[in-house]
């Protein structure tokens, strides 16, 4: 195998490290858990990304979820161009915000009203504040390994980068900010029941990734989400579905459509911006109208509902609302999963794959992986070797065992056959 040329990435990374902590603007990009120098990407089209040294890769990171149509989709690029030619931000209401909000409400009937923000973190943080303000209660229940962005109250037994770095509770989060955040175990309804009973009438909300993607992908056990719904109703705690990953990913109406469980509030991000910064949170009118300027719960943002980001979001969701889009996306994911399963079983390397539609994770362990504790049993060293072996063969997967991988509508059979062949070759070296 000729070694890949990475001199420009290495040079840029050493420069970036003198300017930016860790040389990156989001920790998981630093390749810390897989080793080596992160590749500096400079262009992408469809299923392919290209780095500054001219290397091309079939991309299964997809910017951590947003690029469901593939990169630089012509309709998304055209929408951004047209919007930019009319200015980039006004700090005033725009028709696009109405358009995107209508698309979101059409996809998520539980969202009677929605507030647009600029990131998933902002959306989750605001939804938690709204739940507390609306209910008058302070405590929040989240799940070990669940990641809802990096707001103080959420960085308790968090997933994604925090899990990758083994930083269950980040420094800088004052005890006072974290003490109202209780953690349960995903797929363990008894752990939720215990917390609700021990904190009777004090829990404002339970926030959950209905299909966790931040400990790697862990599907909800049959009935778990429905039991969560029943329990939260009984204890008059709001149920918040963090669908930043699963929203418009596993179905047009996200996990709540797929599993038929209706939350009180929904958090969205990633896909709804088509790669530009958009987050959103929404739910029943009576809850949402507690938000300023209608109600007393304050929340604001200079670039909330930014015209360019909203234009990219509308173009993306319009494409996804096309008849057959999810059938086509899931058929691609099924094809890849079948080929990869064959490669893994033939290799004899212990792996366990969790997948829901076009989001999935292969854990380097024999499994099963049903929660945070079992996910942590994975052989992250072996994952790192697998990651680099694929990278050398032109396949770009998540630089962390505890993330989701994504298939897009742009991945072709040829891409996936190449991926399966590369995996077979790499597994033989592990
Ligand atoms: P952002 O603030 O990164 O837009 O969204 C935070 C967030 C909230 N909820 C869920 C379920 C999420 O997955 C995320 C962000 N996901 C991570 C990776 N799994 C983003 C990648 C990164 O941190 O660089």
Short mmCIF file of C-alpha atoms and ligand atoms in Angstrom, two decimals:
data_model
loop_
_atom_site.label_atom_id
_atom_site.label_comp_id
_atom_site.label_asym_id
_atom_site.label_seq_id
_atom_site.Cartn_x
_atom_site.Cartn_y
_atom_site.Cartn_z
CA UNK A 1 0.00 0.00 0.00
CA UNK A 2 1.59 3.32 -1.07
CA UNK A 3 1.44 5.63 1.94
CA UNK A 4 -0.94 8.55 1.48
CA UNK A 5 0.66 12.01 0.98
CA UNK A 6 -0.41 14.18 3.95
CA UNK A 7 2.35 16.82 4.07
CA UNK A 8 -0.01 19.77 3.60
CA UNK A 9 -2.40 18.53 6.32
CA UNK A 10 0.58 18.03 8.64
CA UNK A 11 1.84 21.55 7.93
CA UNK A 12 -1.61 23.09 8.39
CA UNK A 13 -2.20 21.10 11.58
CA UNK A 14 1.06 22.34 13.14
CA UNK A 15 0.08 25.90 12.21
CA UNK A 16 -3.50 25.42 13.44
CA UNK A 17 -2.19 24.17 16.78
CA UNK A 18 -0.49 27.55 17.35
CA UNK A 19 -3.79 29.33 16.74
CA UNK A 20 -6.64 27.02 17.83
CA UNK A 21 -6.78 24.71 20.89
CA UNK A 22 -5.92 21.25 19.56
CA UNK A 23 -5.86 22.75 16.05
CA UNK A 24 -9.59 22.12 15.67
CA UNK A 25 -12.86 23.90 16.32
CA UNK A 26 -14.56 20.79 17.64
CA UNK A 27 -12.65 18.16 19.65
CA UNK A 28 -13.73 14.97 17.90
CA UNK A 29 -12.13 16.27 14.65
CA UNK A 30 -8.66 16.11 16.23
CA UNK A 31 -8.24 12.36 15.66
CA UNK A 32 -7.16 12.14 19.34
CA UNK A 33 -8.93 8.82 19.90
CA UNK A 34 -7.64 7.22 16.68
CA UNK A 35 -4.20 8.89 16.54
CA UNK A 36 -2.46 10.53 13.64
CA UNK A 37 -2.91 13.93 12.03
CA UNK A 38 -6.40 15.05 11.09
CA UNK A 39 -6.82 15.56 7.35
CA UNK A 40 -7.67 19.11 6.33
CA UNK A 41 -10.55 18.86 3.88
CA UNK A 42 -11.06 21.54 1.25
CA UNK A 43 -13.83 20.38 -1.08
CA UNK A 44 -16.54 17.77 -1.44
CA UNK A 45 -19.12 16.64 -3.97
CA UNK A 46 -21.73 13.92 -3.59
CA UNK A 47 -20.30 11.07 -1.51
CA UNK A 48 -16.68 12.21 -1.89
CA UNK A 49 -14.52 14.56 0.17
CA UNK A 50 -11.04 15.72 -0.85
CA UNK A 51 -8.20 16.83 1.42
CA UNK A 52 -5.59 19.53 0.85
CA UNK A 53 -3.08 16.94 -0.42
CA UNK A 54 -5.44 15.87 -3.20
CA UNK A 55 -6.56 12.62 -1.56
CA UNK A 56 -10.18 11.63 -2.19
CA UNK A 57 -12.35 9.64 0.23
CA UNK A 58 -15.78 8.07 0.20
CA UNK A 59 -17.32 9.93 3.15
CA UNK A 60 -19.42 8.24 5.86
CA UNK A 61 -19.07 11.09 8.38
CA UNK A 62 -21.25 13.42 6.31
CA UNK A 63 -20.33 16.37 8.55
CA UNK A 64 -21.70 14.25 11.47
CA UNK A 65 -25.13 13.89 9.88
CA UNK A 66 -26.23 16.98 7.89
CA UNK A 67 -25.06 15.81 4.45
CA UNK A 68 -27.92 13.33 3.85
CA UNK A 69 -28.23 14.47 0.20
CA UNK A 70 -24.47 14.26 -0.29
CA UNK A 71 -22.07 17.21 -0.46
CA UNK A 72 -22.66 20.33 -2.60
CA UNK A 73 -26.07 19.19 -3.80
CA UNK A 74 -26.84 21.49 -6.78
CA UNK A 75 -30.23 22.54 -5.38
CA UNK A 76 -28.74 23.38 -1.98
CA UNK A 77 -25.84 25.31 -3.49
CA UNK A 78 -28.19 27.22 -5.82
CA UNK A 79 -30.48 28.12 -2.90
CA UNK A 80 -27.54 29.44 -0.86
CA UNK A 81 -26.18 31.42 -3.83
CA UNK A 82 -29.58 33.00 -4.54
CA UNK A 83 -30.08 33.89 -0.90
CA UNK A 84 -26.56 35.32 -0.52
CA UNK A 85 -27.08 37.56 -3.54
CA UNK A 86 -29.90 39.22 -1.56
CA UNK A 87 -27.76 39.79 1.54
CA UNK A 88 -26.62 37.47 4.31
CA UNK A 89 -28.46 38.54 7.45
CA UNK A 90 -31.01 41.18 8.38
CA UNK A 91 -31.82 40.60 12.04
CA UNK A 92 -35.47 40.79 11.07
CA UNK A 93 -38.13 38.16 10.32
CA UNK A 94 -37.91 36.68 6.80
CA UNK A 95 -40.23 34.60 4.58
CA UNK A 96 -37.69 31.74 4.63
CA UNK A 97 -38.15 31.25 8.38
CA UNK A 98 -41.88 30.78 7.81
CA UNK A 99 -41.12 28.33 5.00
CA UNK A 100 -38.70 26.22 7.02
CA UNK A 101 -40.98 26.24 10.06
CA UNK A 102 -43.88 24.98 7.93
CA UNK A 103 -41.73 22.16 6.53
CA UNK A 104 -40.67 21.16 10.06
CA UNK A 105 -44.25 21.21 11.29
CA UNK A 106 -45.40 19.17 8.27
CA UNK A 107 -42.80 16.52 9.11
CA UNK A 108 -43.33 16.61 12.90
CA UNK A 109 -47.05 16.95 13.79
CA UNK A 110 -46.05 17.15 17.50
CA UNK A 111 -44.39 20.48 16.70
CA UNK A 112 -47.22 23.01 16.70
CA UNK A 113 -44.72 25.88 17.09
CA UNK A 114 -40.95 25.96 16.55
CA UNK A 115 -38.11 28.35 17.38
CA UNK A 116 -35.08 28.38 15.06
CA UNK A 117 -31.58 28.80 16.53
CA UNK A 118 -28.01 28.28 15.26
CA UNK A 119 -26.91 24.91 16.63
CA UNK A 120 -28.11 21.71 18.26
CA UNK A 121 -26.48 22.79 21.52
CA UNK A 122 -28.46 26.01 21.51
CA UNK A 123 -31.66 24.16 20.68
CA UNK A 124 -31.25 21.58 23.46
CA UNK A 125 -30.15 24.18 26.01
CA UNK A 126 -33.17 26.34 25.17
CA UNK A 127 -35.59 23.40 25.24
CA UNK A 128 -34.37 22.51 28.74
CA UNK A 129 -34.76 26.10 29.93
CA UNK A 130 -38.26 26.19 28.40
CA UNK A 131 -39.22 22.92 30.13
CA UNK A 132 -38.00 24.30 33.46
CA UNK A 133 -39.69 27.67 32.95
CA UNK A 134 -42.97 26.12 31.81
CA UNK A 135 -43.12 23.53 34.62
CA UNK A 136 -41.56 25.55 37.42
CA UNK A 137 -39.38 22.54 38.24
CA UNK A 138 -35.56 22.37 38.13
CA UNK A 139 -34.45 18.76 37.70
CA UNK A 140 -33.69 17.16 34.35
CA UNK A 141 -33.12 13.48 33.64
CA UNK A 142 -30.76 12.54 30.81
CA UNK A 143 -29.07 9.24 29.97
CA UNK A 144 -25.47 8.12 30.42
CA UNK A 145 -23.76 8.50 27.05
CA UNK A 146 -26.50 10.80 25.79
CA UNK A 147 -25.13 13.96 24.20
CA UNK A 148 -27.24 17.08 23.83
CA UNK A 149 -24.55 19.63 23.04
CA UNK A 150 -22.18 21.30 25.46
CA UNK A 151 -24.41 23.53 27.59
CA UNK A 152 -23.40 23.22 31.28
CA UNK A 153 -26.44 21.29 32.41
CA UNK A 154 -26.00 18.75 29.63
CA UNK A 155 -22.32 17.96 30.23
CA UNK A 156 -23.00 15.29 32.81
CA UNK A 157 -22.13 11.74 31.72
CA UNK A 158 -22.21 13.11 28.19
CA UNK A 159 -21.53 11.13 25.02
CA UNK A 160 -19.79 12.01 21.75
CA UNK A 161 -16.51 13.84 22.35
CA UNK A 162 -16.91 13.76 26.13
CA UNK A 163 -17.28 9.97 25.96
CA UNK A 164 -14.47 9.73 23.45
CA UNK A 165 -12.21 11.62 25.83
CA UNK A 166 -13.56 9.82 28.89
CA UNK A 167 -14.58 13.20 30.36
CA UNK A 168 -17.88 12.19 31.91
CA UNK A 169 -18.14 15.53 33.75
CA UNK A 170 -16.31 18.44 32.10
CA UNK A 171 -14.24 20.83 34.26
CA UNK A 172 -15.72 24.32 34.25
CA UNK A 173 -19.24 23.07 34.90
CA UNK A 174 -20.09 24.39 38.38
CA UNK A 175 -21.67 21.85 40.73
CA UNK A 176 -24.68 24.15 41.00
CA UNK A 177 -25.20 23.92 37.24
CA UNK A 178 -24.93 20.14 37.15
CA UNK A 179 -26.62 19.16 40.40
CA UNK A 180 -30.11 19.27 38.91
CA UNK A 181 -29.10 16.91 36.10
CA UNK A 182 -29.82 13.29 36.97
CA UNK A 183 -28.60 10.42 34.80
CA UNK A 184 -30.42 7.19 34.01
CA UNK A 185 -29.31 4.22 31.91
CA UNK A 186 -30.62 4.01 28.35
CA UNK A 187 -32.95 1.04 27.71
CA UNK A 188 -33.33 0.60 31.50
CA UNK A 189 -36.80 1.90 32.32
CA UNK A 190 -36.42 0.93 35.99
CA UNK A 191 -33.53 3.41 36.33
CA UNK A 192 -35.84 6.18 35.08
CA UNK A 193 -38.68 5.07 37.35
CA UNK A 194 -36.35 5.17 40.39
CA UNK A 195 -35.19 8.72 39.62
CA UNK A 196 -38.74 9.98 39.03
CA UNK A 197 -39.98 8.42 42.26
CA UNK A 198 -37.01 9.70 44.31
CA UNK A 199 -37.48 13.19 42.89
CA UNK A 200 -41.28 13.27 42.91
CA UNK A 201 -42.72 16.50 41.43
CA UNK A 202 -39.21 17.95 40.92
CA UNK A 203 -38.40 16.71 37.40
CA UNK A 204 -39.14 19.25 34.66
CA UNK A 205 -38.23 16.92 31.81
CA UNK A 206 -36.54 13.77 30.60
CA UNK A 207 -34.31 14.46 27.59
CA UNK A 208 -33.36 11.53 25.40
CA UNK A 209 -31.86 10.79 22.02
CA UNK A 210 -34.62 8.38 20.91
CA UNK A 211 -31.94 6.63 18.86
CA UNK A 212 -28.67 7.48 20.63
CA UNK A 213 -25.86 8.23 18.19
CA UNK A 214 -23.30 9.59 20.65
CA UNK A 215 -22.22 6.40 22.35
CA UNK A 216 -22.20 4.95 18.89
CA UNK A 217 -25.68 3.99 17.61
CA UNK A 218 -27.82 2.18 20.19
CA UNK A 219 -31.42 1.45 19.09
CA UNK A 220 -34.17 1.75 21.72
CA UNK A 221 -35.27 -1.66 23.04
CA UNK A 222 -38.81 -2.57 21.90
CA UNK A 223 -41.28 -0.60 24.01
CA UNK A 224 -38.66 1.49 25.83
CA UNK A 225 -39.70 4.80 24.30
CA UNK A 226 -43.39 4.04 24.84
CA UNK A 227 -42.68 3.22 28.51
CA UNK A 228 -40.73 6.47 28.82
CA UNK A 229 -43.75 8.31 27.44
CA UNK A 230 -46.12 6.64 29.92
CA UNK A 231 -43.81 7.26 32.88
CA UNK A 232 -43.18 10.93 32.09
CA UNK A 233 -46.92 11.53 31.64
CA UNK A 234 -47.63 9.85 34.98
CA UNK A 235 -45.03 12.01 36.73
CA UNK A 236 -46.00 15.16 34.83
CA UNK A 237 -42.48 15.53 33.44
CA UNK A 238 -42.10 16.74 29.87
CA UNK A 239 -40.54 14.30 27.41
CA UNK A 240 -37.93 15.93 25.16
CA UNK A 241 -36.74 13.98 22.11
CA UNK A 242 -33.33 15.19 21.01
CA UNK A 243 -33.65 14.37 17.30
CA UNK A 244 -30.64 16.42 16.19
CA UNK A 245 -29.28 13.25 14.55
CA UNK A 246 -32.42 11.15 13.99
CA UNK A 247 -34.66 14.01 12.78
CA UNK A 248 -35.17 13.72 8.99
CA UNK A 249 -32.54 10.93 9.13
CA UNK A 250 -34.44 7.73 10.01
CA UNK A 251 -37.71 9.08 8.54
CA UNK A 252 -39.03 12.44 7.36
CA UNK A 253 -40.66 12.69 10.79
CA UNK A 254 -37.66 11.25 12.64
CA UNK A 255 -37.72 8.63 15.39
CA UNK A 256 -41.13 9.78 16.64
CA UNK A 257 -42.61 8.82 13.26
CA UNK A 258 -40.62 5.56 13.09
CA UNK A 259 -41.57 4.41 16.61
CA UNK A 260 -44.92 6.18 16.96
CA UNK A 261 -44.04 7.83 20.29
CA UNK A 262 -44.92 11.52 20.61
CA UNK A 263 -42.73 13.75 22.84
CA UNK A 264 -43.76 17.09 24.32
CA UNK A 265 -40.75 18.90 22.86
CA UNK A 266 -38.39 18.01 20.00
CA UNK A 267 -34.85 19.27 19.43
CA UNK A 268 -33.56 19.37 15.84
CA UNK A 269 -30.35 20.35 14.05
CA UNK A 270 -27.87 19.09 11.44
CA UNK A 271 -30.03 18.04 8.44
CA UNK A 272 -32.47 20.98 8.84
CA UNK A 273 -29.62 23.35 7.94
CA UNK A 274 -28.35 21.30 4.99
CA UNK A 275 -24.81 21.86 6.27
CA UNK A 276 -25.34 25.46 7.42
CA UNK A 277 -25.87 26.44 11.08
CA UNK A 278 -29.48 25.75 12.02
CA UNK A 279 -30.94 24.24 15.19
CA UNK A 280 -34.57 24.21 16.24
CA UNK A 281 -36.80 23.23 19.14
CA UNK A 282 -40.56 22.92 19.04
CA UNK A 283 -43.64 21.35 20.53
CA UNK A 284 -47.13 22.05 21.73
CA UNK A 285 -48.32 25.66 21.38
CA UNK A 286 -49.13 25.95 25.10
CA UNK A 287 -45.49 25.12 25.95
CA UNK A 288 -43.83 27.10 23.16
CA UNK A 289 -45.83 30.24 23.93
CA UNK A 290 -44.05 30.38 27.30
CA UNK A 291 -41.10 31.66 25.25
CA UNK A 292 -40.27 35.34 24.92
CA UNK A 293 -41.69 37.58 23.53
CA UNK A 294 -45.04 35.85 24.20
CA UNK A 295 -44.13 34.37 27.58
CA UNK A 296 -41.45 34.98 30.22
CA UNK A 297 -38.86 32.30 29.28
CA UNK A 298 -36.05 34.20 27.58
CA UNK A 299 -34.23 32.91 24.53
CA UNK A 300 -32.66 34.89 21.64
CA UNK A 301 -30.04 34.81 18.86
CA UNK A 302 -28.51 37.30 16.42
CA UNK A 303 -28.32 34.81 13.58
CA UNK A 304 -31.33 32.68 14.50
CA UNK A 305 -33.23 31.82 11.29
CA UNK A 306 -30.36 33.17 9.17
CA UNK A 307 -31.59 33.53 5.56
CA UNK A 308 -28.73 31.52 3.97
CA UNK A 309 -28.97 28.71 6.50
CA UNK A 310 -32.73 28.60 6.17
CA UNK A 311 -32.48 28.54 2.36
CA UNK A 312 -30.13 25.54 2.57
CA UNK A 313 -32.49 23.86 5.03
CA UNK A 314 -35.57 24.40 2.86
CA UNK A 315 -33.76 23.04 -0.23
CA UNK A 316 -32.64 19.97 1.74
CA UNK A 317 -36.00 19.15 3.34
CA UNK A 318 -37.79 19.77 0.04
CA UNK A 319 -35.54 17.17 -1.60
CA UNK A 320 -36.18 14.76 1.30
CA UNK A 321 -39.96 15.23 1.00
CA UNK A 322 -39.70 13.75 -2.50
CA UNK A 323 -41.70 10.48 -2.72
CA UNK A 324 -39.42 7.46 -2.31
CA UNK A 325 -36.42 9.38 -0.93
CA UNK A 326 -36.25 7.35 2.29
CA UNK A 327 -36.94 4.08 0.51
CA UNK A 328 -33.96 4.84 -1.75
CA UNK A 329 -31.75 5.96 1.18
CA UNK A 330 -32.59 2.91 3.29
CA UNK A 331 -32.06 0.56 0.36
CA UNK A 332 -28.53 1.94 -0.04
CA UNK A 333 -27.88 1.51 3.67
CA UNK A 334 -29.24 -2.05 3.58
CA UNK A 335 -26.93 -2.89 0.67
CA UNK A 336 -23.86 -1.56 2.46
CA UNK A 337 -24.81 -3.18 5.77
CA UNK A 338 -25.25 -6.57 4.12
CA UNK A 339 -21.87 -6.38 2.42
CA UNK A 340 -20.12 -5.19 5.56
CA UNK A 341 -21.75 -7.90 7.67
CA UNK A 342 -20.31 -10.46 5.28
CA UNK A 343 -16.87 -8.90 5.56
CA UNK A 344 -17.00 -8.79 9.38
CA UNK A 345 -18.23 -12.35 9.81
CA UNK A 346 -15.69 -13.73 7.32
CA UNK A 347 -12.86 -11.89 9.13
CA UNK A 348 -13.34 -13.55 12.50
CA UNK A 349 -12.73 -10.14 14.16
CA UNK A 350 -15.26 -9.66 17.02
CA UNK A 351 -17.61 -6.87 15.94
CA UNK A 352 -21.20 -5.89 16.74
CA UNK A 353 -23.15 -3.56 14.48
CA UNK A 354 -26.13 -1.43 15.51
CA UNK A 355 -28.08 0.33 12.76
CA UNK A 356 -31.31 2.18 12.22
CA UNK A 357 -31.80 3.00 8.55
CA UNK A 358 -28.86 5.04 7.25
CA UNK A 359 -27.21 5.65 10.66
CA UNK A 360 -25.08 2.95 12.22
CA UNK A 361 -21.99 1.98 14.22
CA UNK A 362 -19.82 -1.12 14.19
CA UNK A 363 -18.44 -1.72 17.68
CA UNK A 364 -15.19 -3.63 17.98
CA UNK A 365 -16.42 -6.17 20.52
CA UNK A 366 -18.65 -9.21 20.38
CA UNK A 367 -21.61 -7.28 21.82
CA UNK A 368 -24.48 -6.87 22.39
CA UNK A 369 -24.28 -3.07 22.72
CA UNK A 370 -27.46 -1.81 24.36
CA UNK A 371 -26.28 1.12 26.48
CA UNK A 372 -23.33 3.25 27.62
CA UNK A 373 -21.70 0.58 29.79
CA UNK A 374 -21.74 -2.05 27.04
CA UNK A 375 -20.58 0.46 24.40
CA UNK A 376 -17.55 1.25 26.56
CA UNK A 377 -16.39 -2.37 26.33
CA UNK A 378 -15.35 -1.76 22.72
CA UNK A 379 -11.72 -2.23 21.68
CA UNK A 380 -10.93 1.37 20.74
CA UNK A 381 -7.34 0.48 19.78
CA UNK A 382 -8.58 -2.00 17.21
CA UNK A 383 -11.12 0.57 16.00
CA UNK A 384 -8.25 3.03 15.50
CA UNK A 385 -6.35 0.52 13.34
CA UNK A 386 -9.54 -0.15 11.34
CA UNK A 387 -10.08 3.61 10.91
CA UNK A 388 -6.57 4.20 9.56
CA UNK A 389 -6.65 1.11 7.36
CA UNK A 390 -9.82 2.37 5.71
CA UNK A 391 -8.43 5.91 5.45
CA UNK A 392 -5.35 4.61 3.61
CA UNK A 393 -7.77 2.90 1.19
CA UNK A 394 -9.83 6.05 0.54
CA UNK A 395 -12.69 5.47 2.98
CA UNK A 396 -13.45 8.15 5.61
CA UNK A 397 -15.36 6.95 8.68
CA UNK A 398 -15.81 8.64 12.08
CA UNK A 399 -12.47 9.18 13.91
CA UNK A 400 -14.05 7.76 17.07
CA UNK A 401 -15.64 4.46 18.04
CA UNK A 402 -18.43 6.35 19.81
CA UNK A 403 -20.03 8.12 16.87
CA UNK A 404 -22.55 7.27 14.16
CA UNK A 405 -21.69 6.64 10.51
CA UNK A 406 -24.05 7.83 7.77
CA UNK A 407 -25.01 6.77 4.25
CA UNK A 408 -26.28 9.55 1.97
CA UNK A 409 -28.50 9.61 -1.11
CA UNK A 410 -25.30 10.33 -3.07
CA UNK A 411 -23.55 7.03 -2.19
CA UNK A 412 -23.47 4.76 -5.23
CA UNK A 413 -23.27 0.96 -5.51
CA UNK A 414 -19.71 1.44 -6.75
CA UNK A 415 -18.85 3.49 -3.63
CA UNK A 416 -20.29 0.80 -1.39
CA UNK A 417 -18.64 -2.08 -3.22
CA UNK A 418 -15.32 -0.25 -2.86
CA UNK A 419 -16.02 0.24 0.83
CA UNK A 420 -16.82 -3.43 1.40
CA UNK A 421 -13.67 -4.50 -0.46
CA UNK A 422 -11.56 -2.05 1.58
CA UNK A 423 -13.06 -3.33 4.82
CA UNK A 424 -12.25 -6.94 3.88
CA UNK A 425 -8.65 -5.94 3.19
CA UNK A 426 -8.29 -4.02 6.46
CA UNK A 427 -9.98 -6.63 8.64
CA UNK A 428 -7.46 -9.16 7.37
CA UNK A 429 -4.69 -7.02 8.90
CA UNK A 430 -6.30 -6.59 12.35
P1 LIG B 1 -24.28 21.00 17.75
O1 LIG B 1 -24.23 22.07 18.81
O2 LIG B 1 -22.95 20.29 17.59
O3 LIG B 1 -24.87 21.49 16.43
O4 LIG B 1 -25.35 19.89 18.23
C1 LIG B 1 -25.17 19.28 19.49
C2 LIG B 1 -25.87 17.93 19.48
C3 LIG B 1 -27.08 17.81 20.13
N1 LIG B 1 -27.76 16.64 20.14
C4 LIG B 1 -27.26 15.55 19.52
C5 LIG B 1 -28.03 14.27 19.56
C6 LIG B 1 -26.02 15.62 18.83
O5 LIG B 1 -25.52 14.51 18.23
C7 LIG B 1 -25.32 16.83 18.80
C8 LIG B 1 -23.97 16.98 18.11
N2 LIG B 1 -23.40 15.78 17.61
C9 LIG B 1 -21.95 15.77 17.53
C10 LIG B 1 -21.45 14.41 17.04
N3 LIG B 1 -22.24 13.31 17.39
C11 LIG B 1 -21.43 16.85 16.66
C12 LIG B 1 -20.00 16.70 16.21
C13 LIG B 1 -19.06 17.55 17.00
O6 LIG B 1 -19.26 17.71 18.22
O7 LIG B 1 -18.09 18.04 16.37
#
